[in-house]
Amino acid sequence: ESAIAFGCLMSDMWHGEFDYVSPEAFHSVFGKRHPVFSRRAQHDAQEFLICVLDDLHQAFKEVRAQLCEETQSHDAGASTGRGNGKSIITKLFEGQLNYGIRCLRCKALTDRPESFTVLSLPIPSTRLCSLQDCLECFFQPDTLTQNNQIHCGWCQTSQDATVKASIIQAPQIIIFHLKRFAWQDQNRRKLSTTVCYPFRHLDLSPYTTPSSKKAEYSLCAVVNHAGDLDYGHYTAFCKHSVTEHWYSFDDAQVTKIPDSAVQADTAYLLFY
């Protein structure tokens, strides 16, 4: 039902009949499946986004499986499989990370691949930084000691280790979540750091494995959060795929904006 309601919402948006479209119908259907989002209360856009993508993935995966079954029923010799967990959502948004874990005693290296749809990036400064600084912070090697030790299969004991993440498969659309809600001095607060992000030529090759395809991206949308921990307001900037003009979406107000306005201190989610 969520996928059908989402499809109707997309159709209404792109049909061009209305100046703006309310997502009330989609929200109602989605809220029945996920009661935590049914209430008119403050929710996190990143958590909502992940939930929506997963819902759509499950729906489209089921359709894919049904189509495969129908194909197999008509052609007993076909080897199309049963959906195999793929969908248009995974095709567009899913990437693959690899965590290389090296035991500091025997130097054995273990690879642990992991899928992702959103990369949550730490913000390494309280005043000003760049998206590249956030990426460097995310992909820098880390040392696992004390309670975070790994069990080394070669040493057969718990050992200190280093871990380093790298991208082995970059998605067509990559989503960055700027971790503005963080713990500082034992208090949770929102970071108002200015994060400067490029509009074009975002090169992820420094963070990919040598065998990965070249990954260069252009910014296509930004989700902004204005406010603090307890109260806030979300808006979005989206680039038209044909004209490449930018538009601001603020409730019922849809406004064309200059490129310079897209660089905002309130950026929370970045779509490339």
Coordinates of C-alpha atoms in Angstrom, one line a residue:
E1 CA 0.0 0.0 0.0
S2 CA 2.8 2.4 0.8
A3 CA 4.3 1.9 -2.6
I4 CA 1.0 2.6 -4.3
A5 CA 0.4 5.7 -2.3
F6 CA 4.0 6.9 -3.0
G7 CA 3.4 6.3 -6.7
C8 CA 0.2 8.4 -6.6
L9 CA 2.2 11.1 -4.8
M10 CA 4.9 11.1 -7.5
S11 CA 2.3 11.1 -10.3
D12 CA 0.5 14.2 -8.7
M13 CA 3.8 16.0 -8.3
W14 CA 5.0 15.5 -11.9
H15 CA 1.6 15.9 -13.5
G16 CA 2.0 19.7 -13.1
E17 CA -1.7 20.3 -12.4
F18 CA -1.1 21.8 -8.9
D19 CA 1.3 24.5 -7.6
Y20 CA 2.0 22.2 -4.6
V21 CA 0.9 18.7 -3.5
S22 CA 0.2 17.6 0.1
P23 CA 1.6 14.1 1.0
E24 CA -1.3 13.5 3.4
A25 CA -2.5 10.3 1.7
F26 CA 1.0 8.8 1.6
H27 CA 1.6 9.9 5.2
S28 CA -1.7 8.3 6.3
V29 CA -0.9 4.9 4.7
F30 CA 2.7 4.9 5.8
G31 CA 1.7 5.8 9.4
K32 CA -0.5 2.7 9.5
R33 CA 2.5 0.5 8.7
H34 CA 4.8 2.5 11.0
P35 CA 2.8 3.9 13.9
V36 CA 5.8 5.8 15.3
F37 CA 5.5 8.1 12.3
S38 CA 1.7 8.4 12.4
R39 CA 1.7 11.0 15.2
R40 CA 2.1 14.7 14.4
A41 CA 5.3 15.0 16.4
Q42 CA 8.9 15.8 15.7
H43 CA 10.7 13.0 13.8
D44 CA 14.2 12.6 12.3
A45 CA 14.3 13.0 8.5
Q46 CA 17.1 10.5 8.2
E47 CA 15.2 7.8 10.1
F48 CA 12.1 8.5 8.1
L49 CA 14.0 8.3 4.8
I50 CA 15.6 5.0 5.7
C51 CA 12.2 3.6 6.7
V52 CA 10.6 4.8 3.4
L53 CA 13.4 3.4 1.3
D54 CA 13.1 0.0 3.1
D55 CA 9.4 0.0 2.6
L56 CA 9.6 0.7 -1.1
H57 CA 12.4 -1.9 -1.5
Q58 CA 10.3 -4.6 0.2
A59 CA 7.3 -3.7 -2.1
F60 CA 9.3 -3.7 -5.3
K61 CA 11.2 -6.8 -4.3
E62 CA 7.9 -8.7 -3.9
V63 CA 6.8 -7.5 -7.4
R64 CA 10.1 -8.6 -8.9
A65 CA 9.7 -12.0 -7.3
Q66 CA 6.2 -12.4 -8.6
L67 CA 7.4 -11.5 -12.1
C68 CA 10.2 -14.0 -11.9
E69 CA 7.7 -16.7 -10.8
E70 CA 5.5 -15.9 -13.8
T71 CA 8.5 -16.1 -16.1
Q72 CA 9.5 -19.4 -14.7
S73 CA 5.9 -20.8 -15.0
H74 CA 5.9 -19.9 -18.7
D75 CA 9.5 -21.1 -19.3
A76 CA 10.6 -24.0 -17.2
G77 CA 14.1 -23.8 -18.5
A78 CA 14.6 -20.1 -17.5
S79 CA 17.1 -19.4 -14.6
T80 CA 15.9 -15.9 -13.6
G81 CA 15.9 -16.5 -9.8
R82 CA 13.4 -15.3 -7.3
G83 CA 13.9 -11.6 -6.9
N84 CA 17.2 -12.3 -5.1
G85 CA 16.7 -9.3 -2.8
K86 CA 17.2 -6.7 -5.5
S87 CA 14.8 -3.8 -6.4
I88 CA 14.9 -0.4 -8.1
I89 CA 15.8 1.0 -4.6
T90 CA 18.9 -1.1 -4.2
K91 CA 19.8 -0.4 -7.9
L92 CA 19.7 3.4 -7.2
F93 CA 20.7 3.8 -3.6
E94 CA 22.6 0.8 -2.3
G95 CA 26.3 0.8 -2.1
Q96 CA 28.9 -1.5 -0.5
L97 CA 31.5 -0.7 2.1
N98 CA 34.3 -2.9 3.2
Y99 CA 35.8 -2.8 6.7
G100 CA 39.4 -4.0 6.6
I101 CA 40.2 -5.3 10.1
R102 CA 43.9 -6.0 10.8
C103 CA 45.0 -7.8 14.0
L104 CA 47.8 -5.9 15.6
R105 CA 49.4 -9.0 16.9
C106 CA 49.6 -11.4 13.9
K107 CA 48.9 -8.7 11.2
A108 CA 46.2 -10.9 9.7
L109 CA 43.7 -8.9 7.6
T110 CA 40.0 -9.7 7.6
D111 CA 37.4 -8.1 5.2
R112 CA 33.9 -7.5 6.3
P113 CA 31.6 -6.1 3.6
E114 CA 28.5 -4.2 4.5
S115 CA 25.6 -2.7 2.4
F116 CA 24.5 0.9 3.0
T117 CA 21.9 3.4 1.7
V118 CA 22.9 6.4 3.8
L119 CA 26.4 7.3 5.0
S120 CA 26.3 9.1 8.4
L121 CA 29.2 11.5 8.5
P122 CA 30.7 13.0 11.7
I123 CA 31.3 16.7 11.7
P124 CA 34.9 17.2 12.9
S125 CA 34.5 21.0 13.7
T126 CA 32.2 23.2 15.7
R127 CA 32.5 26.3 13.4
L128 CA 33.5 25.5 9.8
C129 CA 34.5 22.5 7.7
S130 CA 34.0 20.9 4.3
L131 CA 32.2 17.8 3.2
Q132 CA 35.7 16.4 2.4
D133 CA 36.7 16.9 6.0
C134 CA 33.6 14.9 7.1
L135 CA 34.5 12.1 4.6
E136 CA 38.1 12.1 5.8
C137 CA 36.9 11.7 9.4
F138 CA 34.6 8.8 8.4
F139 CA 37.1 6.9 6.4
Q140 CA 40.2 7.4 8.7
P141 CA 41.5 4.2 10.3
D142 CA 40.4 3.5 13.9
T143 CA 42.0 1.4 16.6
L144 CA 39.9 -1.1 18.5
T145 CA 41.2 -1.8 22.0
Q146 CA 39.9 -2.9 25.5
N147 CA 36.2 -3.7 25.3
N148 CA 36.2 -3.2 21.5
Q149 CA 38.9 -5.8 20.7
I150 CA 38.2 -8.3 18.0
H151 CA 38.4 -12.1 18.2
C152 CA 41.2 -13.0 15.8
G153 CA 40.7 -16.3 14.0
W154 CA 44.4 -16.8 13.6
C155 CA 45.4 -15.9 17.2
Q156 CA 42.3 -17.5 18.6
T157 CA 42.1 -14.8 21.3
S158 CA 40.8 -11.2 21.6
Q159 CA 43.3 -8.8 20.2
D160 CA 43.7 -5.1 19.5
A161 CA 43.1 -4.2 15.9
T162 CA 42.8 -1.4 13.3
V163 CA 39.8 -1.0 11.1
K164 CA 39.5 1.0 8.0
A165 CA 36.4 1.5 5.8
S166 CA 36.5 1.8 2.0
I167 CA 33.8 1.9 -0.7
I168 CA 33.9 -1.2 -2.9
Q169 CA 30.8 -0.3 -4.8
A170 CA 29.4 3.3 -5.0
P171 CA 25.7 3.7 -5.6
Q172 CA 24.2 5.7 -8.4
I173 CA 22.7 8.1 -5.9
I174 CA 24.7 8.6 -2.7
I175 CA 23.1 10.1 0.4
F176 CA 25.1 11.8 3.1
H177 CA 23.7 12.3 6.6
L178 CA 25.5 15.1 8.5
K179 CA 25.5 14.1 12.2
R180 CA 24.4 17.4 13.6
F181 CA 22.8 15.8 16.6
A182 CA 25.7 14.7 18.7
W183 CA 27.0 14.2 22.2
Q184 CA 29.3 16.9 23.5
D185 CA 30.5 17.1 27.1
Q186 CA 27.9 14.4 28.2
N187 CA 25.1 16.6 26.7
R188 CA 23.2 15.9 23.4
R189 CA 23.1 19.0 21.3
K190 CA 22.7 20.2 17.7
L191 CA 25.8 21.2 15.9
S192 CA 25.3 24.4 13.8
T193 CA 28.7 24.0 12.0
T194 CA 28.8 25.4 8.5
V195 CA 29.6 22.4 6.2
C196 CA 30.7 23.5 2.8
Y197 CA 29.7 21.0 0.1
P198 CA 30.5 21.0 -3.6
F199 CA 27.8 21.3 -6.2
R200 CA 29.8 19.3 -8.8
H201 CA 32.8 17.0 -9.3
L202 CA 32.6 15.3 -5.9
D203 CA 35.3 12.7 -6.2
L204 CA 35.0 9.7 -4.0
S205 CA 38.0 7.8 -5.5
P206 CA 40.2 8.5 -2.4
Y207 CA 37.8 6.4 -0.4
T208 CA 37.3 3.6 -2.8
T209 CA 39.2 0.4 -3.4
P210 CA 41.5 0.3 -6.5
S211 CA 39.1 -2.1 -8.3
S212 CA 36.1 0.2 -7.9
K213 CA 34.7 2.2 -10.8
K214 CA 35.4 6.0 -10.8
A215 CA 32.8 7.7 -8.7
E216 CA 32.2 11.4 -9.3
Y217 CA 28.9 13.0 -8.3
S218 CA 26.9 16.2 -8.6
L219 CA 24.6 17.6 -5.9
C220 CA 20.8 17.1 -6.7
A221 CA 19.0 17.8 -3.4
V222 CA 19.5 19.0 0.1
V223 CA 17.3 18.5 3.2
N224 CA 17.6 21.3 5.7
H225 CA 16.8 21.3 9.4
A226 CA 16.2 24.6 11.2
G227 CA 15.7 24.5 14.9
D228 CA 17.1 22.6 17.8
L229 CA 16.7 19.2 19.5
D230 CA 13.1 19.6 20.7
Y231 CA 11.7 21.7 17.9
G232 CA 12.5 22.2 14.2
H233 CA 11.3 22.7 10.7
Y234 CA 12.4 20.7 7.6
T235 CA 12.8 22.3 4.1
A236 CA 14.3 21.0 0.9
F237 CA 16.3 22.3 -2.1
C238 CA 15.9 20.3 -5.3
K239 CA 17.5 20.7 -8.7
H240 CA 15.4 20.2 -11.8
S241 CA 16.9 17.4 -13.8
V242 CA 16.3 19.1 -17.1
T243 CA 16.7 22.9 -16.5
E244 CA 19.1 22.4 -13.6
H245 CA 17.4 25.3 -11.8
W246 CA 17.2 25.0 -8.0
Y247 CA 13.9 25.2 -6.2
S248 CA 13.1 25.6 -2.5
F249 CA 10.3 23.4 -1.0
D250 CA 9.0 24.9 2.3
D251 CA 5.6 23.4 3.1
A252 CA 3.2 24.9 0.5
Q253 CA 5.8 27.4 -0.8
V254 CA 7.8 26.3 -3.9
T255 CA 10.2 28.9 -5.0
K256 CA 13.0 29.1 -7.6
I257 CA 16.2 30.1 -5.9
P258 CA 19.7 31.1 -7.1
D259 CA 22.5 28.5 -6.9
S260 CA 24.2 30.6 -4.2
A261 CA 21.3 30.0 -1.8
V262 CA 21.8 26.2 -2.0
Q263 CA 24.9 26.4 0.2
A264 CA 23.1 26.6 3.6
D265 CA 24.2 26.2 7.3
T266 CA 21.1 24.2 7.9
A267 CA 22.0 21.3 5.6
Y268 CA 21.2 17.9 7.1
L269 CA 20.9 15.4 4.3
L270 CA 22.8 15.7 1.0
F271 CA 21.8 13.8 -2.2
Y272 CA 24.5 13.3 -4.9

